[in-house]
PDB file of C-alpha atoms in Angstrom:
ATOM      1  CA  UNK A   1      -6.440 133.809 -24.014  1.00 94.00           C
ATOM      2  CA  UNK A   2      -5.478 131.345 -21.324  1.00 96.00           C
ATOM      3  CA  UNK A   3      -7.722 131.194 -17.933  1.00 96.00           C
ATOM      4  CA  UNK A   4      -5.250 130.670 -14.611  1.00 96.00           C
ATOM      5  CA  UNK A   5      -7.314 128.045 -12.969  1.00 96.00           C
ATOM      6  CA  UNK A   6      -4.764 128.043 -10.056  1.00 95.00           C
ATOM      7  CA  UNK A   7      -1.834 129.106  -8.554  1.00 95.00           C
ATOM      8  CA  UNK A   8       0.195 127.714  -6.167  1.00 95.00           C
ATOM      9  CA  UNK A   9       3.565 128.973  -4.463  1.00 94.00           C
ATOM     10  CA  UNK A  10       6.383 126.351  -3.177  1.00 90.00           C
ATOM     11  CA  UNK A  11       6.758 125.860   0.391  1.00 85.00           C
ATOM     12  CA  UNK A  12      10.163 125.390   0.079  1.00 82.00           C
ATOM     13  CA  UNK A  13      11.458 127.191  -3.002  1.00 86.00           C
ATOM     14  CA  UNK A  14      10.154 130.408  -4.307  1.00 93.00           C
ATOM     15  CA  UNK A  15       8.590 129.640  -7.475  1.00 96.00           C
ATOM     16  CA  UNK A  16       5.622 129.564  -8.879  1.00 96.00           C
ATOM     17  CA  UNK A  17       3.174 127.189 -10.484  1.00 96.00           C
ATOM     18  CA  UNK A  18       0.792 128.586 -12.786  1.00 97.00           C
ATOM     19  CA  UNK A  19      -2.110 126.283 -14.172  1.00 97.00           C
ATOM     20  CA  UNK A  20      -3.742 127.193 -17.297  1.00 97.00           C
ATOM     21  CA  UNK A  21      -6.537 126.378 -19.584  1.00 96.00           C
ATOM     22  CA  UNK A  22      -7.956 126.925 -22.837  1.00 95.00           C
ATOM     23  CA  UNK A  23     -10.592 124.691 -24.652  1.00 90.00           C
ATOM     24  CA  UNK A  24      -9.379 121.760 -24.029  1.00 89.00           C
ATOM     25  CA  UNK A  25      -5.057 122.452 -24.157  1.00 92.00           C
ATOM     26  CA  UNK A  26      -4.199 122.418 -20.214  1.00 95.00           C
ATOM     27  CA  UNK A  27      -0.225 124.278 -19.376  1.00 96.00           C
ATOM     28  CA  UNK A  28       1.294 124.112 -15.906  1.00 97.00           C
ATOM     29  CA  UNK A  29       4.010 126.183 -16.002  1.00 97.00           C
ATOM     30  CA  UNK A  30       6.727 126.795 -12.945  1.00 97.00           C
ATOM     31  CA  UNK A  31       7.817 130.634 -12.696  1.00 96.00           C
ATOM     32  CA  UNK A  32      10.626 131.947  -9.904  1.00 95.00           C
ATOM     33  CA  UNK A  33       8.967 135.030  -7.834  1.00 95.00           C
ATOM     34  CA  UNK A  34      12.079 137.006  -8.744  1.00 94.00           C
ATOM     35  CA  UNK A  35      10.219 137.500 -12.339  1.00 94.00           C
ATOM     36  CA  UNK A  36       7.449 138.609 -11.220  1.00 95.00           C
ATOM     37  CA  UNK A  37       8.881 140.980  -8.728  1.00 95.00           C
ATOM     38  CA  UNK A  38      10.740 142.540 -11.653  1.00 95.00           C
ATOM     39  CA  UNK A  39       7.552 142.566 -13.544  1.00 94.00           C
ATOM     40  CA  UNK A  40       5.856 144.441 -10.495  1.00 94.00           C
ATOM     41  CA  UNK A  41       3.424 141.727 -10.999  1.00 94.00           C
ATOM     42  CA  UNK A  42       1.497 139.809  -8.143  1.00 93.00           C
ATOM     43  CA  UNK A  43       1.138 136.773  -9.323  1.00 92.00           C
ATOM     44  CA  UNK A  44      -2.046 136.074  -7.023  1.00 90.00           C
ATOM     45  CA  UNK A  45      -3.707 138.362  -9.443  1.00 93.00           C
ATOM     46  CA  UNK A  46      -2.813 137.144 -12.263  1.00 94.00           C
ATOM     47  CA  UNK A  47      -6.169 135.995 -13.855  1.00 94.00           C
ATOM     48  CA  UNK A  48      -5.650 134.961 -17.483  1.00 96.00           C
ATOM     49  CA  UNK A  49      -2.245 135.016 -20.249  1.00 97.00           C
ATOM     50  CA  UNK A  50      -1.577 135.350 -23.551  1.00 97.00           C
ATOM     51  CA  UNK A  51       0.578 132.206 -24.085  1.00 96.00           C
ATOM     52  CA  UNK A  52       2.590 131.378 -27.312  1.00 95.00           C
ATOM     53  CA  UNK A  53       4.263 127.207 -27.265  1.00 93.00           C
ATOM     54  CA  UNK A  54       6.729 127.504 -30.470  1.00 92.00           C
ATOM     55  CA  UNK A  55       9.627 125.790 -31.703  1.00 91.00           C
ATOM     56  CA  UNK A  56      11.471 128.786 -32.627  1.00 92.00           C
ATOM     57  CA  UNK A  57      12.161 131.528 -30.287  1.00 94.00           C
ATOM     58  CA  UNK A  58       9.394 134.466 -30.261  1.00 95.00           C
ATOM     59  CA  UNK A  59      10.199 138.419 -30.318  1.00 95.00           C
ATOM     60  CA  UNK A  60      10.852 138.820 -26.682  1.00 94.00           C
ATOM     61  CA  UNK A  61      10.155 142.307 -26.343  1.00 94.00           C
ATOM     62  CA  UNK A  62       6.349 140.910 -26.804  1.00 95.00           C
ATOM     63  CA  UNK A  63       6.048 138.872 -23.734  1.00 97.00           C
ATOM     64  CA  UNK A  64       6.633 139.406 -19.889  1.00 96.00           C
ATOM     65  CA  UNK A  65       8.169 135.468 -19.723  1.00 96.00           C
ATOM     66  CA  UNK A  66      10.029 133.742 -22.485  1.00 97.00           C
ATOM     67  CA  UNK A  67      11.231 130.047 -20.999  1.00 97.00           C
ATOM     68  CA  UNK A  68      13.349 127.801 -23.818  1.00 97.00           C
ATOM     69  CA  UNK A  69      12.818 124.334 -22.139  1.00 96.00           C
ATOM     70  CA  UNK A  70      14.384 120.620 -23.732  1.00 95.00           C
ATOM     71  CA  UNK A  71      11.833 118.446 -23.766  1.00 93.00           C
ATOM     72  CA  UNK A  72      11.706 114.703 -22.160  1.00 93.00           C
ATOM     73  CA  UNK A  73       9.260 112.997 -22.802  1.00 92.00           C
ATOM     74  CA  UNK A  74       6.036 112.577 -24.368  1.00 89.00           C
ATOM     75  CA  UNK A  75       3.138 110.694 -22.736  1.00 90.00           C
ATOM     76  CA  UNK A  76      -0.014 110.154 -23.850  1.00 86.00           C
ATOM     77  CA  UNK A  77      -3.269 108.443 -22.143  1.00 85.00           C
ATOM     78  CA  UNK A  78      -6.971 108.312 -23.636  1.00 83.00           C
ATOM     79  CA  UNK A  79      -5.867 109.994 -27.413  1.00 82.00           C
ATOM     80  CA  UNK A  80      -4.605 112.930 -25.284  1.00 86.00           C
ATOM     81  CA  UNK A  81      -0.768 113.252 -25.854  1.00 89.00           C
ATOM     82  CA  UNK A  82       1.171 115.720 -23.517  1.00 91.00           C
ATOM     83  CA  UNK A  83       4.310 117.095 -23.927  1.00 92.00           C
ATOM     84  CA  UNK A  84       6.792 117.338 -20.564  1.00 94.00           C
ATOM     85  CA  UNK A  85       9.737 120.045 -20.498  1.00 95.00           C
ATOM     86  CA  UNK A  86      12.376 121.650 -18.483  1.00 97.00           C
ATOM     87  CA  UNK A  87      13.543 125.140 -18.390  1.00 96.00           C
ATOM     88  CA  UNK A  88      16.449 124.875 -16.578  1.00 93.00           C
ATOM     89  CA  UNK A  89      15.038 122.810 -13.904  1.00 93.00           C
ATOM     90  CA  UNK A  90      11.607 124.260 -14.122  1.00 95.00           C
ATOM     91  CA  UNK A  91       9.234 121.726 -15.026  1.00 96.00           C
ATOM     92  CA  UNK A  92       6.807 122.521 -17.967  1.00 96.00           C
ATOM     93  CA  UNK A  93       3.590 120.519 -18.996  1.00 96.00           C
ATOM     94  CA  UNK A  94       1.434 121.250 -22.030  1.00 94.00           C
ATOM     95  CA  UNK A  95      -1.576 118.891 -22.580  1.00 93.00           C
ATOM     96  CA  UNK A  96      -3.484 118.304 -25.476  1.00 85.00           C
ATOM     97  CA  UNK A  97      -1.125 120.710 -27.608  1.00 72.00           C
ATOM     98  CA  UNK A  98      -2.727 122.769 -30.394  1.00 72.00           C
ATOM     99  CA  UNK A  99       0.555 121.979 -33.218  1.00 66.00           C
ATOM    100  CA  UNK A 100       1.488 118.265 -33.892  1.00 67.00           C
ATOM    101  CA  UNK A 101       4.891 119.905 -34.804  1.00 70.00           C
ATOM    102  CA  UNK A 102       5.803 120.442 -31.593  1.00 73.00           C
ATOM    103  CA  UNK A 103       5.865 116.598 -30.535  1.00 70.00           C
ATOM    104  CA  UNK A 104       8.785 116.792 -33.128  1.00 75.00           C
ATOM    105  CA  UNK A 105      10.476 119.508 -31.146  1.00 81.00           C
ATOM    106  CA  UNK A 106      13.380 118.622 -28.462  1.00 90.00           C
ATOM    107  CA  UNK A 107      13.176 122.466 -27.589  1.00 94.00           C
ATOM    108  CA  UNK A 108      10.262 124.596 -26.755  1.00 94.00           C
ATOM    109  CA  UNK A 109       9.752 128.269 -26.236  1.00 96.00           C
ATOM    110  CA  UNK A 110       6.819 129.414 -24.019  1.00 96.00           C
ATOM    111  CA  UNK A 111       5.868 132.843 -23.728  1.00 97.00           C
ATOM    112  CA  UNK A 112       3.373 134.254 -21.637  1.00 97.00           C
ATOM    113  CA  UNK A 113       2.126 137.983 -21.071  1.00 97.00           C
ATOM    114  CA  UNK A 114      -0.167 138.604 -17.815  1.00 96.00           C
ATOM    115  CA  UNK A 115      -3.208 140.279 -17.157  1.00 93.00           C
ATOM    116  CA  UNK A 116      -4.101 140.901 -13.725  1.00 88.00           C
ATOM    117  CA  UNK A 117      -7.498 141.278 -12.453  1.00 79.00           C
ATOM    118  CA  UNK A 118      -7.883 144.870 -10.330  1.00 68.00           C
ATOM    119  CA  UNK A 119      -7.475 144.515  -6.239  1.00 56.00           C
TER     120      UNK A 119
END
């Protein structure tokens, strides 16, 4: 289970960009608001996420989001490689990613499912 260290809303558009962590794999993610207003989700409360990163596209009746991004490049600095992708314009950064497969991958899936903490 992914911990949201942060999220922060566009001042200009209105998306979404959700930072998470686990061990030592960091994923920024951008989201549009319009998904989580059709989730009935505030995304201010969103605390942690069930995230899947595959090459090959997941059940989507499992997950709130399901993003299929191309991927552009590949960086990597201090024996940590991470992997940059766009889902139709919405960037996507996984660092440190858990399968070496994926660096082979020109498309990604990532699907996420939400908890929220209570108000």
């Amino acid at each position: 289970m992914y911990q949201i260290e942060r999220i922060e809303k566009h001042q200009y558009e209105d998306i979404y960009t959700l930072s998470l962590s686990e061990n030592k794999t960091k994923i920024s993610v951008e989201i549009p608001a319009v998904l989580f207003e059709d989730l009935d989700i505030d995304p201010l409360k969103v605390s942690k996420a069930e995230v899947l990163v595959s090459g090959e596209k997941p059940d989507l009746e499992l997950w709130d989001v399901v993003l299929r991004a191309t991927v552009f490049d590949i960086k990597k600095e201090d024996d940590i490689e991470t992997i940059y992708a766009s889902a139709g314009g919405l960037q996507i950064r996984i660092r440190n990613p858990k399968s070496r497969e994926l660096m082979k991958s020109e498309k990604i899936y990532i699907a996420l499912k939400f908890k929220t903490r209570k108000a």
